[in-house]
PDB file of C-alpha atoms in Angstrom:
ATOM      1  CA  MET A  54      -0.063  -0.013   0.083  1.00 37.00           C
ATOM      2  CA  SER A  55       1.524   3.421  -0.977  1.00 38.00           C
ATOM      3  CA  SER A  56       1.328   6.452   0.839  1.00 38.00           C
ATOM      4  CA  GLU A  57      -0.931   8.301  -1.602  1.00 39.00           C
ATOM      5  CA  ASN A  58      -3.680   5.475  -0.749  1.00 43.00           C
ATOM      6  CA  ASN A  59      -3.491   6.177   2.915  1.00 43.00           C
ATOM      7  CA  ASP A  60      -6.588   7.751   4.067  1.00 43.00           C
ATOM      8  CA  GLU A  61      -5.046   9.100   7.282  1.00 45.00           C
ATOM      9  CA  PRO A  62      -3.458  12.593   7.301  1.00 43.00           C
ATOM     10  CA  SER A  63       0.150  12.639   6.427  1.00 55.00           C
ATOM     11  CA  PRO A  64       2.568  13.941   9.125  1.00 61.00           C
ATOM     12  CA  SER A  65       4.449  17.212   8.390  1.00 66.00           C
ATOM     13  CA  PRO A  66       7.803  16.648   6.697  1.00 73.00           C
ATOM     14  CA  THR A  67      10.904  16.577   8.819  1.00 73.00           C
ATOM     15  CA  LYS A  68      13.549  18.803   7.392  1.00 66.00           C
ATOM     16  CA  LYS A  69      17.010  17.486   6.766  1.00 66.00           C
ATOM     17  CA  THR A  70      20.191  19.263   5.891  1.00 59.00           C
ATOM     18  CA  ASN A  71      23.386  17.463   4.904  1.00 58.00           C
ATOM     19  CA  ASN A  72      26.442  17.820   2.655  1.00 49.00           C
ATOM     20  CA  ASN A  73      27.552  15.087   0.138  1.00 46.00           C
ATOM     21  CA  ASN A  74      28.939  12.468   2.540  1.00 42.00           C
ATOM     22  CA  THR A  75      29.652   9.758   0.089  1.00 38.00           C
ATOM     23  CA  ASN A  76      33.111  10.428  -1.114  1.00 41.00           C
ATOM     24  CA  ASN A  77      36.420   8.744  -1.110  1.00 39.00           C
ATOM     25  CA  SER A  78      36.994   9.118   2.608  1.00 39.00           C
ATOM     26  CA  ASP A  79      33.859   7.635   3.568  1.00 46.00           C
ATOM     27  CA  SER A  80      34.295   4.380   5.663  1.00 44.00           C
ATOM     28  CA  GLU A  81      32.973   1.143   4.260  1.00 49.00           C
ATOM     29  CA  SER A  82      30.328   0.780   6.819  1.00 50.00           C
ATOM     30  CA  ASP A  83      29.034   4.229   5.990  1.00 53.00           C
ATOM     31  CA  VAL A  84      28.653   3.530   2.317  1.00 51.00           C
ATOM     32  CA  ASN A  85      27.094   0.020   2.786  1.00 55.00           C
ATOM     33  CA  ASN A  86      25.062   1.292   5.673  1.00 52.00           C
ATOM     34  CA  GLU A  87      24.417  -2.249   7.093  1.00 51.00           C
ATOM     35  CA  HIS A  88      22.856  -0.669  10.412  1.00 59.00           C
ATOM     36  CA  LEU A  89      20.333   1.689   8.867  1.00 67.00           C
ATOM     37  CA  ILE A  90      17.311   1.325  11.209  1.00 73.00           C
ATOM     38  CA  GLY A  91      13.786   2.234   9.807  1.00 87.00           C
ATOM     39  CA  ASN A  92      12.462   3.810   6.639  1.00 93.00           C
ATOM     40  CA  VAL A  93      12.559   7.577   6.158  1.00 94.00           C
ATOM     41  CA  GLN A  94       9.330   9.067   6.978  1.00 95.00           C
ATOM     42  CA  ARG A  95       8.413  12.158   5.111  1.00 95.00           C
ATOM     43  CA  VAL A  96      11.945  13.746   5.215  1.00 96.00           C
ATOM     44  CA  ALA A  97      12.405  16.980   3.339  1.00 96.00           C
ATOM     45  CA  ILE A  98      15.916  17.468   1.816  1.00 96.00           C
ATOM     46  CA  VAL A  99      17.113  21.117   1.776  1.00 94.00           C
ATOM     47  CA  PRO A 100      20.386  22.403   0.841  1.00 93.00           C
ATOM     48  CA  PRO A 101      23.096  22.998   3.710  1.00 92.00           C
ATOM     49  CA  ASN A 102      22.667  26.166   5.729  1.00 90.00           C
ATOM     50  CA  TYR A 103      19.012  26.765   4.458  1.00 92.00           C
ATOM     51  CA  GLU A 104      16.848  27.766   7.170  1.00 90.00           C
ATOM     52  CA  GLY A 105      13.087  27.947   7.373  1.00 90.00           C
ATOM     53  CA  LYS A 106      10.280  25.742   6.063  1.00 92.00           C
ATOM     54  CA  PRO A 107      11.095  23.612   2.876  1.00 93.00           C
ATOM     55  CA  LYS A 108       9.832  25.390  -0.194  1.00 93.00           C
ATOM     56  CA  LYS A 109       8.545  23.841  -3.450  1.00 95.00           C
ATOM     57  CA  GLY A 110      11.250  21.948  -5.240  1.00 95.00           C
ATOM     58  CA  HIS A 111      12.811  20.633  -1.789  1.00 97.00           C
ATOM     59  CA  LEU A 112      11.989  17.158  -2.300  1.00 97.00           C
ATOM     60  CA  ILE A 113      10.217  15.042   0.322  1.00 97.00           C
ATOM     61  CA  PHE A 114      10.934  11.366   0.577  1.00 98.00           C
ATOM     62  CA  ASP A 115       8.833   8.788   2.239  1.00 97.00           C
ATOM     63  CA  ALA A 116       9.090   4.886   2.576  1.00 97.00           C
ATOM     64  CA  SER A 117       7.076   4.286   5.720  1.00 95.00           C
ATOM     65  CA  PHE A 118       4.349   2.038   4.281  1.00 95.00           C
ATOM     66  CA  GLU A 119       4.176  -1.641   3.243  1.00 95.00           C
ATOM     67  CA  CYS A 120       6.904  -2.768   1.013  1.00 94.00           C
ATOM     68  CA  GLY A 121       8.704   0.671   1.193  1.00 95.00           C
ATOM     69  CA  ASN A 122      12.555   0.571   1.525  1.00 95.00           C
ATOM     70  CA  LEU A 123      14.685   3.628   1.728  1.00 96.00           C
ATOM     71  CA  GLY A 124      16.811   4.330   4.794  1.00 94.00           C
ATOM     72  CA  ARG A 125      18.729   7.614   4.059  1.00 95.00           C
ATOM     73  CA  ILE A 126      19.158  10.393   1.705  1.00 96.00           C
ATOM     74  CA  ASP A 127      22.389  12.580   1.132  1.00 95.00           C
ATOM     75  CA  TYR A 128      21.975  16.033  -0.537  1.00 96.00           C
ATOM     76  CA  VAL A 129      24.715  16.333  -3.210  1.00 95.00           C
ATOM     77  CA  ASN A 130      23.316  19.514  -5.093  1.00 94.00           C
ATOM     78  CA  ASP A 131      20.145  20.923  -6.196  1.00 91.00           C
ATOM     79  CA  TYR A 132      19.966  18.249  -8.886  1.00 94.00           C
ATOM     80  CA  GLU A 133      21.434  15.249  -7.393  1.00 96.00           C
ATOM     81  CA  TYR A 134      20.774  12.975  -4.301  1.00 97.00           C
ATOM     82  CA  ASP A 135      22.620   9.808  -2.888  1.00 96.00           C
ATOM     83  CA  LEU A 136      20.019   7.129  -1.703  1.00 96.00           C
ATOM     84  CA  PHE A 137      20.849   4.593   0.606  1.00 94.00           C
ATOM     85  CA  ILE A 138      18.692   1.383   0.843  1.00 93.00           C
ATOM     86  CA  ARG A 139      18.155  -0.855   4.036  1.00 91.00           C
ATOM     87  CA  PRO A 140      19.453  -4.436   4.095  1.00 88.00           C
ATOM     88  CA  ASP A 141      17.340  -7.663   4.275  1.00 82.00           C
ATOM     89  CA  THR A 142      16.031  -8.181   7.799  1.00 77.00           C
ATOM     90  CA  CYS A 143      17.782 -11.683   7.928  1.00 76.00           C
ATOM     91  CA  CYS A 144      20.578 -10.919   5.659  1.00 78.00           C
ATOM     92  CA  PRO A 145      22.119  -7.570   6.522  1.00 78.00           C
ATOM     93  CA  ARG A 146      24.754  -7.743   3.629  1.00 81.00           C
ATOM     94  CA  PHE A 147      22.236  -8.129   0.949  1.00 85.00           C
ATOM     95  CA  ARG A 148      20.716  -4.795  -0.308  1.00 88.00           C
ATOM     96  CA  CYS A 149      18.664  -4.861  -3.521  1.00 89.00           C
ATOM     97  CA  TRP A 150      14.983  -3.838  -3.052  1.00 92.00           C
ATOM     98  CA  PHE A 151      13.754  -0.085  -3.031  1.00 95.00           C
ATOM     99  CA  LEU A 152      10.514   1.494  -3.059  1.00 97.00           C
ATOM    100  CA  PHE A 153       9.820   5.154  -2.161  1.00 98.00           C
ATOM    101  CA  THR A 154       7.868   8.071  -2.995  1.00 98.00           C
ATOM    102  CA  VAL A 155       8.699  11.773  -3.673  1.00 98.00           C
ATOM    103  CA  GLU A 156       6.586  14.872  -3.473  1.00 97.00           C
ATOM    104  CA  ASN A 157       6.896  18.677  -3.105  1.00 97.00           C
ATOM    105  CA  VAL A 158       8.398  18.874  -6.690  1.00 97.00           C
ATOM    106  CA  LYS A 159       8.380  21.692  -9.108  1.00 95.00           C
ATOM    107  CA  ALA A 160       7.093  21.296 -12.711  1.00 93.00           C
ATOM    108  CA  ASP A 161       9.863  20.443 -15.063  1.00 95.00           C
ATOM    109  CA  GLN A 162      12.316  19.903 -12.081  1.00 97.00           C
ATOM    110  CA  ARG A 163      15.123  17.417 -13.365  1.00 97.00           C
ATOM    111  CA  VAL A 164      16.891  15.302 -10.852  1.00 97.00           C
ATOM    112  CA  ILE A 165      19.447  12.453 -10.794  1.00 97.00           C
ATOM    113  CA  PHE A 166      19.085   9.712  -7.964  1.00 97.00           C
ATOM    114  CA  HIS A 167      22.213   7.503  -7.017  1.00 96.00           C
ATOM    115  CA  ILE A 168      21.311   4.492  -5.181  1.00 94.00           C
ATOM    116  CA  VAL A 169      24.824   4.121  -3.814  1.00 93.00           C
ATOM    117  CA  ASN A 170      24.868   0.685  -1.760  1.00 89.00           C
ATOM    118  CA  PHE A 171      23.695  -2.036  -3.923  1.00 85.00           C
ATOM    119  CA  SER A 172      25.357  -5.381  -2.978  1.00 83.00           C
ATOM    120  CA  LYS A 173      25.048  -7.133  -6.243  1.00 78.00           C
ATOM    121  CA  ALA A 174      27.898  -6.993  -8.746  1.00 78.00           C
ATOM    122  CA  LYS A 175      25.579  -8.756 -11.326  1.00 81.00           C
ATOM    123  CA  SER A 176      22.319  -7.092 -11.886  1.00 85.00           C
ATOM    124  CA  LEU A 177      19.584  -7.151 -14.680  1.00 88.00           C
ATOM    125  CA  TYR A 178      20.063  -3.441 -14.498  1.00 87.00           C
ATOM    126  CA  ARG A 179      23.098  -4.112 -16.539  1.00 85.00           C
ATOM    127  CA  ASP A 180      21.259  -6.024 -19.255  1.00 87.00           C
ATOM    128  CA  GLY A 181      18.597  -3.387 -19.791  1.00 89.00           C
ATOM    129  CA  MET A 182      16.020  -3.635 -16.828  1.00 93.00           C
ATOM    130  CA  THR A 183      14.992  -0.173 -15.430  1.00 96.00           C
ATOM    131  CA  PRO A 184      13.189   0.941 -12.373  1.00 96.00           C
ATOM    132  CA  LEU A 185       9.462   1.667 -12.506  1.00 97.00           C
ATOM    133  CA  VAL A 186       7.576   4.752 -11.882  1.00 98.00           C
ATOM    134  CA  LYS A 187       3.982   5.889 -11.326  1.00 97.00           C
ATOM    135  CA  SER A 188       2.202   8.757  -9.633  1.00 97.00           C
ATOM    136  CA  THR A 189      -1.077   9.758  -8.300  1.00 95.00           C
ATOM    137  CA  SER A 190      -2.208  10.930 -11.644  1.00 94.00           C
ATOM    138  CA  ARG A 191      -0.829   8.057 -13.490  1.00 91.00           C
ATOM    139  CA  LYS A 192      -1.700   4.691 -11.709  1.00 92.00           C
ATOM    140  CA  ARG A 193       0.043   2.265 -14.108  1.00 96.00           C
ATOM    141  CA  TRP A 194       3.505   1.349 -13.537  1.00 97.00           C
ATOM    142  CA  GLN A 195       5.976   2.466 -16.297  1.00 97.00           C
ATOM    143  CA  ARG A 196       9.746   1.725 -16.857  1.00 97.00           C
ATOM    144  CA  LEU A 197      12.153   4.475 -17.114  1.00 97.00           C
ATOM    145  CA  PRO A 198      13.801   4.676 -20.544  1.00 96.00           C
ATOM    146  CA  THR A 199      17.211   2.500 -20.603  1.00 95.00           C
ATOM    147  CA  ARG A 200      19.044   5.803 -21.813  1.00 95.00           C
ATOM    148  CA  ASN A 201      18.278   7.205 -18.401  1.00 96.00           C
ATOM    149  CA  VAL A 202      19.531   4.506 -16.450  1.00 95.00           C
ATOM    150  CA  PHE A 203      23.058   3.529 -15.422  1.00 93.00           C
ATOM    151  CA  TYR A 204      24.622   0.751 -13.214  1.00 92.00           C
ATOM    152  CA  TYR A 205      28.260   1.051 -12.756  1.00 90.00           C
ATOM    153  CA  ARG A 206      31.060   0.674 -10.203  1.00 88.00           C
ATOM    154  CA  SER A 207      31.709   4.204  -8.557  1.00 86.00           C
ATOM    155  CA  PRO A 208      35.183   5.496  -7.509  1.00 85.00           C
ATOM    156  CA  ASP A 209      33.300   8.075  -5.389  1.00 83.00           C
ATOM    157  CA  HIS A 210      31.655   5.315  -3.349  1.00 82.00           C
ATOM    158  CA  ARG A 211      34.711   3.089  -2.670  1.00 80.00           C
ATOM    159  CA  LYS A 212      34.028   1.247  -6.008  1.00 80.00           C
ATOM    160  CA  ASN A 213      30.543  -0.047  -4.788  1.00 82.00           C
ATOM    161  CA  TYR A 214      27.951  -0.727  -7.518  1.00 87.00           C
ATOM    162  CA  VAL A 215      25.766   2.269  -7.913  1.00 92.00           C
ATOM    163  CA  MET A 216      22.446   2.644 -10.023  1.00 93.00           C
ATOM    164  CA  SER A 217      21.941   6.085 -11.071  1.00 95.00           C
ATOM    165  CA  PHE A 218      18.644   7.267 -13.110  1.00 97.00           C
ATOM    166  CA  THR A 219      17.550  10.868 -14.386  1.00 97.00           C
ATOM    167  CA  PHE A 220      13.899  11.788 -14.125  1.00 97.00           C
ATOM    168  CA  CYS A 221      11.933  14.931 -14.908  1.00 97.00           C
ATOM    169  CA  PHE A 222       8.842  15.811 -12.723  1.00 97.00           C
ATOM    170  CA  ASP A 223       6.113  17.249 -14.782  1.00 94.00           C
ATOM    171  CA  ARG A 224       3.239  17.830 -12.423  1.00 94.00           C
ATOM    172  CA  GLU A 225       3.687  19.631  -8.998  1.00 94.00           C
ATOM    173  CA  ASP A 226       0.759  18.259  -7.359  1.00 95.00           C
ATOM    174  CA  ASP A 227       1.478  14.506  -8.034  1.00 97.00           C
ATOM    175  CA  VAL A 228       3.223  12.168  -5.571  1.00 97.00           C
ATOM    176  CA  TYR A 229       5.795   9.983  -7.496  1.00 98.00           C
ATOM    177  CA  GLN A 230       6.559   6.476  -6.574  1.00 98.00           C
ATOM    178  CA  PHE A 231       9.817   4.744  -7.697  1.00 98.00           C
ATOM    179  CA  ALA A 232      10.376   0.871  -7.279  1.00 97.00           C
ATOM    180  CA  TYR A 233      13.071  -1.708  -8.082  1.00 96.00           C
ATOM    181  CA  SER A 234      10.207  -3.955  -9.799  1.00 95.00           C
ATOM    182  CA  PHE A 235       6.557  -4.473  -9.689  1.00 96.00           C
ATOM    183  CA  PRO A 236       5.554  -4.487  -5.688  1.00 95.00           C
ATOM    184  CA  TYR A 237       3.454  -7.248  -4.509  1.00 95.00           C
ATOM    185  CA  THR A 238       2.456  -6.762  -0.878  1.00 94.00           C
ATOM    186  CA  TYR A 239       1.709  -9.116   1.911  1.00 91.00           C
ATOM    187  CA  THR A 240      -1.795  -7.388   2.203  1.00 95.00           C
ATOM    188  CA  LYS A 241      -2.380  -7.914  -1.300  1.00 95.00           C
ATOM    189  CA  LEU A 242      -1.609 -11.571  -1.207  1.00 93.00           C
ATOM    190  CA  GLN A 243      -3.730 -12.019   1.910  1.00 92.00           C
ATOM    191  CA  ASN A 244      -6.830 -10.252   0.105  1.00 95.00           C
ATOM    192  CA  TYR A 245      -6.342 -12.445  -3.115  1.00 94.00           C
ATOM    193  CA  LEU A 246      -6.280 -15.688  -0.994  1.00 93.00           C
ATOM    194  CA  GLU A 247      -9.473 -14.520   0.795  1.00 93.00           C
ATOM    195  CA  SER A 248     -11.178 -13.885  -2.307  1.00 94.00           C
ATOM    196  CA  ILE A 249     -10.487 -17.494  -3.357  1.00 93.00           C
ATOM    197  CA  ASP A 250     -11.326 -18.911   0.103  1.00 91.00           C
ATOM    198  CA  GLN A 251     -14.787 -17.273  -0.210  1.00 92.00           C
ATOM    199  CA  ARG A 252     -15.641 -19.208  -3.123  1.00 92.00           C
ATOM    200  CA  GLN A 253     -15.411 -22.503  -1.240  1.00 89.00           C
ATOM    201  CA  PHE A 254     -13.705 -24.659  -3.851  1.00 91.00           C
ATOM    202  CA  ASP A 255     -13.742 -28.414  -2.839  1.00 89.00           C
ATOM    203  CA  TYR A 256     -10.117 -28.478  -3.719  1.00 89.00           C
ATOM    204  CA  PHE A 257      -8.787 -25.542  -2.117  1.00 88.00           C
ATOM    205  CA  GLN A 258      -7.710 -25.325   1.618  1.00 87.00           C
ATOM    206  CA  ARG A 259      -6.040 -22.516   3.335  1.00 87.00           C
ATOM    207  CA  ARG A 260      -3.974 -22.922   6.498  1.00 87.00           C
ATOM    208  CA  PRO A 261      -0.587 -21.747   7.942  1.00 87.00           C
ATOM    209  CA  LEU A 262       2.503 -23.373   6.740  1.00 88.00           C
ATOM    210  CA  VAL A 263       4.994 -21.685   9.166  1.00 91.00           C
ATOM    211  CA  TYR A 264       5.236 -18.768  11.564  1.00 88.00           C
ATOM    212  CA  SER A 265       7.871 -16.211  11.298  1.00 78.00           C
ATOM    213  CA  VAL A 266       9.657 -14.574  14.167  1.00 70.00           C
TER     214      VAL A 266
END
C-alpha cells in the first residue's frame, strides 16, 4: 500500500540538511549502511545552511509504508541525491529492493538519483532492466527509458555498485513512486487468498505453513 492511498492525514515533513557524505574518505560501513534502522518518513531534503520551512522543489521522501525501503538520503546538489537502501532483515549484507515516494516537486524539475549501496555485482540493470515509476495522476507502473539508467562501479563510493537514473517531474501536485520492480505486498496476497477462500472450492484449503519470528 503506497502512501498516496493512505486515508489518514500525512505527518508534517521532517527537514534534513546535509552535505555529500559519500566521497572517497567514507568508511566502508558508512557506504554500505548495514545498520540503517527504519525507513525515512516524510523527510524534506534541503540545501546546507538553509533555514525556514521547505519550499517547492525541496523534495520530500517517504518509505514508511508496506514494502517501502529507503533508509537515508544525502543531498549532493540541487539536482543530485545519494540514496541508501536498507538491507534484508535476515541477511544484513544483501541490499537490492527499493520502493519510495517523492513529492513537493516543481514542474519540469530534473533530478539524478544515485542508489549507492547495492550489494550485487551482477544485476539485470546491466542488461537493460530499468526502475519503475508511477504517480497519483498516472496509476499504472511504467519503466524508465534505458537511456536514463546507469549501473556501474563508482570511484566516488569506494568502487561500490551504484545505480543512477535521471527523471523529470512534470506535475507539481503529484506524488511520484519509484520501485526496483513491481511491488506485491503481503496485504495484497492475503486479500487475493481470501477472495479464493470465499468461493469455497472443494479442492482448495488454506492453512498456515509456518510462523515467522
